[in-house]
PDB file of C-alpha atoms and ligand atoms in Angstrom:
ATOM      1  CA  UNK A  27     103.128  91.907  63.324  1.00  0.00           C
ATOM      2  CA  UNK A  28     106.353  91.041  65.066  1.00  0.00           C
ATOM      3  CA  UNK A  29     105.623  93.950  66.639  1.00  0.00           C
ATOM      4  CA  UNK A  30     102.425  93.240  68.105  1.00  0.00           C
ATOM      5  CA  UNK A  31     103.571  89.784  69.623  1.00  0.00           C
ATOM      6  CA  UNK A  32     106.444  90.834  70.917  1.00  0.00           C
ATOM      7  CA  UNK A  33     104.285  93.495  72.494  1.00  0.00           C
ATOM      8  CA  UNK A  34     101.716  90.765  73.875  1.00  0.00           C
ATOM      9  CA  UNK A  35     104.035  88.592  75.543  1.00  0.00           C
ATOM     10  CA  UNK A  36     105.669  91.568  77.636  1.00  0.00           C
ATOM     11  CA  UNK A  37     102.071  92.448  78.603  1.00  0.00           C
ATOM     12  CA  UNK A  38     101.464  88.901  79.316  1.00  0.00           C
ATOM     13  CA  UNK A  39     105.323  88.183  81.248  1.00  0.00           C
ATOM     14  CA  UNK A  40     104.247  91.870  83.252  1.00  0.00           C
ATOM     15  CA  UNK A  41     101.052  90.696  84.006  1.00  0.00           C
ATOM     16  CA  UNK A  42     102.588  87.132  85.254  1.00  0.00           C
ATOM     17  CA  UNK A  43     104.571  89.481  87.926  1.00  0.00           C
ATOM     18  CA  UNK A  44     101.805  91.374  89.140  1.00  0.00           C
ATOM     19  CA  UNK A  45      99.850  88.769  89.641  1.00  0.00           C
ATOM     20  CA  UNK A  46     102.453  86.473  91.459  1.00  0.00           C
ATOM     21  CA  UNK A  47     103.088  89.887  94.014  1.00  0.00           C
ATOM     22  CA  UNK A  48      99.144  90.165  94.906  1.00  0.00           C
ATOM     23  CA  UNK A  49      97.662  86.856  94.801  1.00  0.00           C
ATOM     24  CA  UNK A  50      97.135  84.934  97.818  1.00  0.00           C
ATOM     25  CA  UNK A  51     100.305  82.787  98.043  1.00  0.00           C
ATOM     26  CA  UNK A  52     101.767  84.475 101.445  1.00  0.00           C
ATOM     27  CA  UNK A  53     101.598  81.961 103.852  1.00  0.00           C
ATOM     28  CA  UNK A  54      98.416  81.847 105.270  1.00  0.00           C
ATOM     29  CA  UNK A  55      99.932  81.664 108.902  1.00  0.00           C
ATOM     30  CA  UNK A  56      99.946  85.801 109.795  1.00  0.00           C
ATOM     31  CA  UNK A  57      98.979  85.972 113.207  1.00  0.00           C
ATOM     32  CA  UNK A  58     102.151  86.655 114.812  1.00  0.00           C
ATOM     33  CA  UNK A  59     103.078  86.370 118.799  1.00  0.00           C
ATOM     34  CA  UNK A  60     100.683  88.205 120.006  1.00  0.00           C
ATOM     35  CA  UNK A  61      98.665  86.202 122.241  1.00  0.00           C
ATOM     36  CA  UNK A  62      94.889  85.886 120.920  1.00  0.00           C
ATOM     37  CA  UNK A  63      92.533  87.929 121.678  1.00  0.00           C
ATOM     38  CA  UNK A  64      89.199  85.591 121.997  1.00  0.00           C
ATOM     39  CA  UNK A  65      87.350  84.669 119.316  1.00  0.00           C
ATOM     40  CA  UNK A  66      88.114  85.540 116.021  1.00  0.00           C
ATOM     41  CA  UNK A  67      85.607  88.461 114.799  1.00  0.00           C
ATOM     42  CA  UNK A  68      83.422  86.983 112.018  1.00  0.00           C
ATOM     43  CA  UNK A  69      84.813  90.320 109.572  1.00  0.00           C
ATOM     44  CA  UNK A  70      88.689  88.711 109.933  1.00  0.00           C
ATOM     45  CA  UNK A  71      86.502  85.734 107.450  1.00  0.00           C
ATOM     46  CA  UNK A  72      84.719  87.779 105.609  1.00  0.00           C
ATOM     47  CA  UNK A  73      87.496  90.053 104.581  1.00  0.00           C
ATOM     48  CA  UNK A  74      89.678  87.296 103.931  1.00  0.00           C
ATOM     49  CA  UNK A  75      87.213  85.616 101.844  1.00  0.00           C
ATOM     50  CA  UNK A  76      86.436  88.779  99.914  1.00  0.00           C
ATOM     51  CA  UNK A  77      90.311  88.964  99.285  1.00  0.00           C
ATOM     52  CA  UNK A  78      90.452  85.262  97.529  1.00  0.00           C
ATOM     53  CA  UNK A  79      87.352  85.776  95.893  1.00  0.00           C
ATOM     54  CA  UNK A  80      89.190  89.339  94.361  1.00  0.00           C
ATOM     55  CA  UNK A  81      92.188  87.292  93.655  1.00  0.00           C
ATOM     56  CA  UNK A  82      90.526  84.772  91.954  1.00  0.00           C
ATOM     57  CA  UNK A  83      88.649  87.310  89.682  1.00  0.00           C
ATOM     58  CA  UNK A  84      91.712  88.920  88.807  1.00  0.00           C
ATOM     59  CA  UNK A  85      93.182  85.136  88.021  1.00  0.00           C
ATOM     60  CA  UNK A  86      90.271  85.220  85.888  1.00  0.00           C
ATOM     61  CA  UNK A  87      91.123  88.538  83.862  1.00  0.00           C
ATOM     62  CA  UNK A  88      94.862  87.617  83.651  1.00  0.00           C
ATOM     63  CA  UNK A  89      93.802  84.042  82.205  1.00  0.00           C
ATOM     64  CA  UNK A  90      91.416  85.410  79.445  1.00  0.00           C
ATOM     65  CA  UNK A  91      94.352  87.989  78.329  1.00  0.00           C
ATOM     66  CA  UNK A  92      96.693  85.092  77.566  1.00  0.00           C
ATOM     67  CA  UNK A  93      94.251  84.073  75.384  1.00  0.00           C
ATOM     68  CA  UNK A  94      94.582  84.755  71.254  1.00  0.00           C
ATOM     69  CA  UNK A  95      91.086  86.304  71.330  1.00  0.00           C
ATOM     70  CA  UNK A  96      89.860  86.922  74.964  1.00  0.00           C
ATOM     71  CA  UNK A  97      85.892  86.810  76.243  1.00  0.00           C
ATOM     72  CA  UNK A  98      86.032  90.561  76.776  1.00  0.00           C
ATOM     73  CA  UNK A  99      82.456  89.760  78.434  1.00  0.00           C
ATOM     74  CA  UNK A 100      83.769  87.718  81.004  1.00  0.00           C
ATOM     75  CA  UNK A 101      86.879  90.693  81.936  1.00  0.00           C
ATOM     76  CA  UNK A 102      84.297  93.201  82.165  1.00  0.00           C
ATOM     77  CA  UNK A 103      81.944  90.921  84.396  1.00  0.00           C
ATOM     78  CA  UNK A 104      85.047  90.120  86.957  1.00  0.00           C
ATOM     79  CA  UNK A 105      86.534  93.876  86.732  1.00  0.00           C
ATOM     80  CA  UNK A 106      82.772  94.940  88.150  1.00  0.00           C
ATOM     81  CA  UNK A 107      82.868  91.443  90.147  1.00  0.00           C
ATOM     82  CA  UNK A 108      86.052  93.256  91.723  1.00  0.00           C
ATOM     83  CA  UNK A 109      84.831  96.901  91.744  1.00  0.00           C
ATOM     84  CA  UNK A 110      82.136  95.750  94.200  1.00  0.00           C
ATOM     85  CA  UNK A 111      84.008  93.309  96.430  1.00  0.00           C
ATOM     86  CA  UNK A 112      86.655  96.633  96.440  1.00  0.00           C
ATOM     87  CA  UNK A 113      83.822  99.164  98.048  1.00  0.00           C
ATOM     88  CA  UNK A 114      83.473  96.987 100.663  1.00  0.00           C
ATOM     89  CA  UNK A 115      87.200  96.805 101.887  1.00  0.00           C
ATOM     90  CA  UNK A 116      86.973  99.770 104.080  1.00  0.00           C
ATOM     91  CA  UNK A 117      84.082  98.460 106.023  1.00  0.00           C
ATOM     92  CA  UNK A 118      86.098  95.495 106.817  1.00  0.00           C
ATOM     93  CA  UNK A 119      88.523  97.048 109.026  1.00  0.00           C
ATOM     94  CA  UNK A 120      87.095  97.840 112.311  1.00  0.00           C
ATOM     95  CA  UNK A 121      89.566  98.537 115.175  1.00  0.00           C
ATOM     96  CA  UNK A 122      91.034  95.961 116.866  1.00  0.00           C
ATOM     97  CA  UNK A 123      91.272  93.303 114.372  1.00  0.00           C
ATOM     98  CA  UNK A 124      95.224  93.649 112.965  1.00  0.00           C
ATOM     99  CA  UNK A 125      98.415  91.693 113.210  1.00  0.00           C
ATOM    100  CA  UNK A 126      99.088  92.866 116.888  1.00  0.00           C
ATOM    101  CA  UNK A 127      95.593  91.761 118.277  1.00  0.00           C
ATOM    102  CA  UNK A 128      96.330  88.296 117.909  1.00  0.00           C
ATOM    103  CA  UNK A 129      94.268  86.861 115.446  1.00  0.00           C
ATOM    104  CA  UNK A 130      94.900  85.207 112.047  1.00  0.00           C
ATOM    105  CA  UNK A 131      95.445  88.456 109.759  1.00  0.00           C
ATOM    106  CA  UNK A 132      97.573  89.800 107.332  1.00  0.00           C
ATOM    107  CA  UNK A 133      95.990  93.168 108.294  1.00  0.00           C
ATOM    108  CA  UNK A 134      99.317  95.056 109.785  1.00  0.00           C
ATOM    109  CA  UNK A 135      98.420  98.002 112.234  1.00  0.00           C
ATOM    110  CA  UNK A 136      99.152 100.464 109.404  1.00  0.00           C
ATOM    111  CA  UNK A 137      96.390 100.411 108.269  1.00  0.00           C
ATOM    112  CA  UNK A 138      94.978 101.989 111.761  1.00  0.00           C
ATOM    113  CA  UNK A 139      97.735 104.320 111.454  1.00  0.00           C
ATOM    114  CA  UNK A 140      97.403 105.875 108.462  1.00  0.00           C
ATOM    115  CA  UNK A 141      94.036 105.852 107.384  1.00  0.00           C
ATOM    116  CA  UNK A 142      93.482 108.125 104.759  1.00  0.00           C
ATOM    117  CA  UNK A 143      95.924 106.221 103.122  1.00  0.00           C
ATOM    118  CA  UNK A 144      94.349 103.044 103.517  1.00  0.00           C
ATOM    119  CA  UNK A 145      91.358 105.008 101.950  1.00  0.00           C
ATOM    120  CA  UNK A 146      92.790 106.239  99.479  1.00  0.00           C
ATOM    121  CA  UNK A 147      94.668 102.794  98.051  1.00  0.00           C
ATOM    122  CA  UNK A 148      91.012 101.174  98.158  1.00  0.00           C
ATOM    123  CA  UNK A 149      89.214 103.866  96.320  1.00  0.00           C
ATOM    124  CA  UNK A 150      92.244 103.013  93.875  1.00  0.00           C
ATOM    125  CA  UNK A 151      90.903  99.467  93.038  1.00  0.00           C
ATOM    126  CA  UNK A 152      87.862 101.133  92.730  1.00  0.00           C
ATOM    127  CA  UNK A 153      88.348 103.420  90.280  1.00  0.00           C
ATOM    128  CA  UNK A 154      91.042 101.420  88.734  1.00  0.00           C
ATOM    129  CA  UNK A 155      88.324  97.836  88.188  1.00  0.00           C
ATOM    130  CA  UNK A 156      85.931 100.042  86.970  1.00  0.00           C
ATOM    131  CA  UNK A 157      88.311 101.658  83.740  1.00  0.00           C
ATOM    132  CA  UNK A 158      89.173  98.280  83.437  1.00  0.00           C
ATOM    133  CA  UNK A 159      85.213  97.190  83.322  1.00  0.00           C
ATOM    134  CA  UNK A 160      85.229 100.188  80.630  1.00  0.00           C
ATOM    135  CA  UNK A 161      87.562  99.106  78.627  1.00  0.00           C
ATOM    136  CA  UNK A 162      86.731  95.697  78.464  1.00  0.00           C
ATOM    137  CA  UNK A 163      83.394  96.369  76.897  1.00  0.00           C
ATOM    138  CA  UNK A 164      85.473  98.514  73.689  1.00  0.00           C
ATOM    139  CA  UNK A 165      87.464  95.212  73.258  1.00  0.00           C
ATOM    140  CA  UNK A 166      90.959  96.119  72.441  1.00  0.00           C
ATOM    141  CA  UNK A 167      93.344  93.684  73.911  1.00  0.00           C
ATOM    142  CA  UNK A 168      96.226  95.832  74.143  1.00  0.00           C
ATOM    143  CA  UNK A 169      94.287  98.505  76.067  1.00  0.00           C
ATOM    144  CA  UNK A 170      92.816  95.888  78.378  1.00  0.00           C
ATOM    145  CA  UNK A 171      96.111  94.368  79.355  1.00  0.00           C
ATOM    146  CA  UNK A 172      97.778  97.572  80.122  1.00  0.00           C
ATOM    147  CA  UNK A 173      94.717  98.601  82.104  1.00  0.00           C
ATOM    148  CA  UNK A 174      94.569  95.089  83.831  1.00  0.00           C
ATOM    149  CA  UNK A 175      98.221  96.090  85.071  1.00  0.00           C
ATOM    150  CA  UNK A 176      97.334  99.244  86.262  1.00  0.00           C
ATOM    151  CA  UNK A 177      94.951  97.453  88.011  1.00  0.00           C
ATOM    152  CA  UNK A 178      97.637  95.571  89.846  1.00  0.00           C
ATOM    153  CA  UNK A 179      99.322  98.067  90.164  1.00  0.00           C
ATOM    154  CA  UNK A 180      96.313  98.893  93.012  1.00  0.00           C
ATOM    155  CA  UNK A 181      96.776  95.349  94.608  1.00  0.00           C
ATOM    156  CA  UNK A 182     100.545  95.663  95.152  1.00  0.00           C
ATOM    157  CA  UNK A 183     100.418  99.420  96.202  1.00  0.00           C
ATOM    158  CA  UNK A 184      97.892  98.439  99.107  1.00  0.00           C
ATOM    159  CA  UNK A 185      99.763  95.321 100.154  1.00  0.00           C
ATOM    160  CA  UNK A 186     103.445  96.677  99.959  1.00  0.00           C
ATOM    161  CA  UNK A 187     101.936  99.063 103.349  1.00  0.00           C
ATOM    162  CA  UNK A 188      98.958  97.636 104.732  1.00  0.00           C
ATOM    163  CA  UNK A 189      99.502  93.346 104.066  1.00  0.00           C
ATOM    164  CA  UNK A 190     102.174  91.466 106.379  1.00  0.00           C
ATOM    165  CA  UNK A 191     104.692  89.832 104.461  1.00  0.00           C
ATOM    166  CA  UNK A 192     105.803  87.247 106.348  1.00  0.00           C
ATOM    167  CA  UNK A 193     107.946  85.919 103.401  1.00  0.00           C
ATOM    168  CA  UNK A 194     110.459  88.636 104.188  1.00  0.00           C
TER     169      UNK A 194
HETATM  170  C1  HEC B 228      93.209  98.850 100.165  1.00  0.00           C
HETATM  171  C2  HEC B 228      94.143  97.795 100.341  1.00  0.00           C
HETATM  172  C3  HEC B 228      94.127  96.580  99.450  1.00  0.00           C
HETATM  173  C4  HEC B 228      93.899  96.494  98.100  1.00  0.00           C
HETATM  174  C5  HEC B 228      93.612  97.624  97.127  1.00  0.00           C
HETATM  175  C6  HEC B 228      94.014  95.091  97.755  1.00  0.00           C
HETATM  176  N1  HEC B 228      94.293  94.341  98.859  1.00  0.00           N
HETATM  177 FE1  HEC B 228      94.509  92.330  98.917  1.00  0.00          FE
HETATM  178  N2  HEC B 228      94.742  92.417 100.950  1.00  0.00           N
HETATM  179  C7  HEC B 228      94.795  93.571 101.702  1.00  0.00           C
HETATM  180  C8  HEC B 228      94.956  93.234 103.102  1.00  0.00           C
HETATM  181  C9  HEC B 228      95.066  94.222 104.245  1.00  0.00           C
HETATM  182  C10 HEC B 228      94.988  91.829 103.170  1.00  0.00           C
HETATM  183  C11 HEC B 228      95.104  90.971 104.426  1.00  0.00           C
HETATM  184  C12 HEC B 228      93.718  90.765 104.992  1.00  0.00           C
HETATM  185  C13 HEC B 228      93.697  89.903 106.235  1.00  0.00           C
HETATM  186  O1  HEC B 228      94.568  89.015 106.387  1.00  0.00           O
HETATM  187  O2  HEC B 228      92.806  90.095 107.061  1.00  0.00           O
HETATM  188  C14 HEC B 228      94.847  91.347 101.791  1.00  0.00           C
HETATM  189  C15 HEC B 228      94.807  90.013 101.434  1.00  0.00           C
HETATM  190  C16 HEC B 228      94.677  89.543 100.140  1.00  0.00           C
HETATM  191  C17 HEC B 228      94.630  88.150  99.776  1.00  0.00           C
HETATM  192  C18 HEC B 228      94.738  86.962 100.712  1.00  0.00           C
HETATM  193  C19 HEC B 228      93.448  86.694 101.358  1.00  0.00           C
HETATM  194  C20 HEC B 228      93.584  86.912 102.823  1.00  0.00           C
HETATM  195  O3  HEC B 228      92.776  87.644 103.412  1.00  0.00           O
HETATM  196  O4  HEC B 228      94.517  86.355 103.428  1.00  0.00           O
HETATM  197  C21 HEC B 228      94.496  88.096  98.419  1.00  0.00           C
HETATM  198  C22 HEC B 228      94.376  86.851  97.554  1.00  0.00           C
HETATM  199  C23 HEC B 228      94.465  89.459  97.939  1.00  0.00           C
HETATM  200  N3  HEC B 228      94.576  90.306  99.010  1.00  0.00           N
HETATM  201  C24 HEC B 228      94.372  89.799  96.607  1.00  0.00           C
HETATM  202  C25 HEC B 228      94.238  91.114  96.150  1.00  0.00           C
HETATM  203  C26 HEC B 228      94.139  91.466  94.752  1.00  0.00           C
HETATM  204  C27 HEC B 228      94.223  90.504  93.584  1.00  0.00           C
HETATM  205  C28 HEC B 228      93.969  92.820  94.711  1.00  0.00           C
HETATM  206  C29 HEC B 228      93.785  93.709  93.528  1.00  0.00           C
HETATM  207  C30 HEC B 228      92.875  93.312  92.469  1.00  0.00           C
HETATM  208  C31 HEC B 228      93.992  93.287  96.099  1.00  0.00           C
HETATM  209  N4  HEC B 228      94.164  92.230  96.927  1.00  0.00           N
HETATM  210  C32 HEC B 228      93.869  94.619  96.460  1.00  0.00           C
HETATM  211  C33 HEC B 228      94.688  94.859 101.229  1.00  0.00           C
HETATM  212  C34 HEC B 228      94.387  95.212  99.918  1.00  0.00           C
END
């Protein structure tokens, strides 16, 4: 018993710092000196607003898991909620539309640079929302949680390369 408590709260504290290093709290203010480059492309939005709607979703997970007996329904809705919004990150990249082109971004010329990598920490979310979708639906808390970080664990890997920090 003590066991599984102490057990919970860890999951929940971990979760807590995941969450805090991917949601959307950098300052929204990325655009940097370069000087801008006309008007705005209307995929710098739609990213961005794909991005909050993922970070709410995953608000969403976190929140049910802090509950005593969580609507395992709901997790799996927002993992697959996320695993959708996450196939659609690579098509929101087209050339010209980072940091150093002038326009309100977090999108650092990295991801330009190394794409494959960029690929490859998208097709993470993807495959990591959709365990978690899985997993949800067998309704084992302690499964979901850990899974739910892993998941995180796909937000902070893309965003410690590819997201401007401009808390540093
Ligand atoms: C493949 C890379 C990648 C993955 C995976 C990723 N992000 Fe991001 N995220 C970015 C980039 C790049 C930006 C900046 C986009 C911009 O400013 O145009 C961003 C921005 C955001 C924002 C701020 C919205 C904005 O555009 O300013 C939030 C919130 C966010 N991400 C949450 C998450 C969460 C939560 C996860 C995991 C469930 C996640 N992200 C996974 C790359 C990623």
């Amino acid at each position: 018993m003590l066991r599984t408590s102490a057990h919970r709260f860890l999951v929940a504290a971990a979760l807590a710092g995941t969450l805090a290093a991917c949601s959307g709290e950098a300052a929204s203010d990325g655009a940097e000196a370069a000087k801008p480059a006309g008007e705005a492309p209307p995929v710098i939005k739609e990213r961005h607003d794909n991005f909050e709607e993922i970070g709410d979703a995953f608000k969403a997970v976190r929140g049910e898991l802090e509950k005593d007996a969580p609507d395992f329904t709901l997790i799996a809705a927002k993992a697959n909620d996320i695993n959708a919004r996450a196939m659609k990150i690579e098509t929101h990249f087209p050339a010209g539309t980072s940091t150093a082109d002038g326009f309100k971004t977090e999108a650092l010329p990295a991801i330009w640079e190394k794409p494959e990598e960029f690929k490859a920490a998208a097709t993470k979310l993807v495959d990591e929302s959709a365990k978690l979708a899985t997993l949800a639906a067998g309704g084992d808390k302690a499964a979901v949680g850990a899974q739910a970080m892993a998941m995180g664990g796909a937000c902070k890997g893309c965003h410690d390369q590819f997201r401007l920090d401009d808390k540093k």
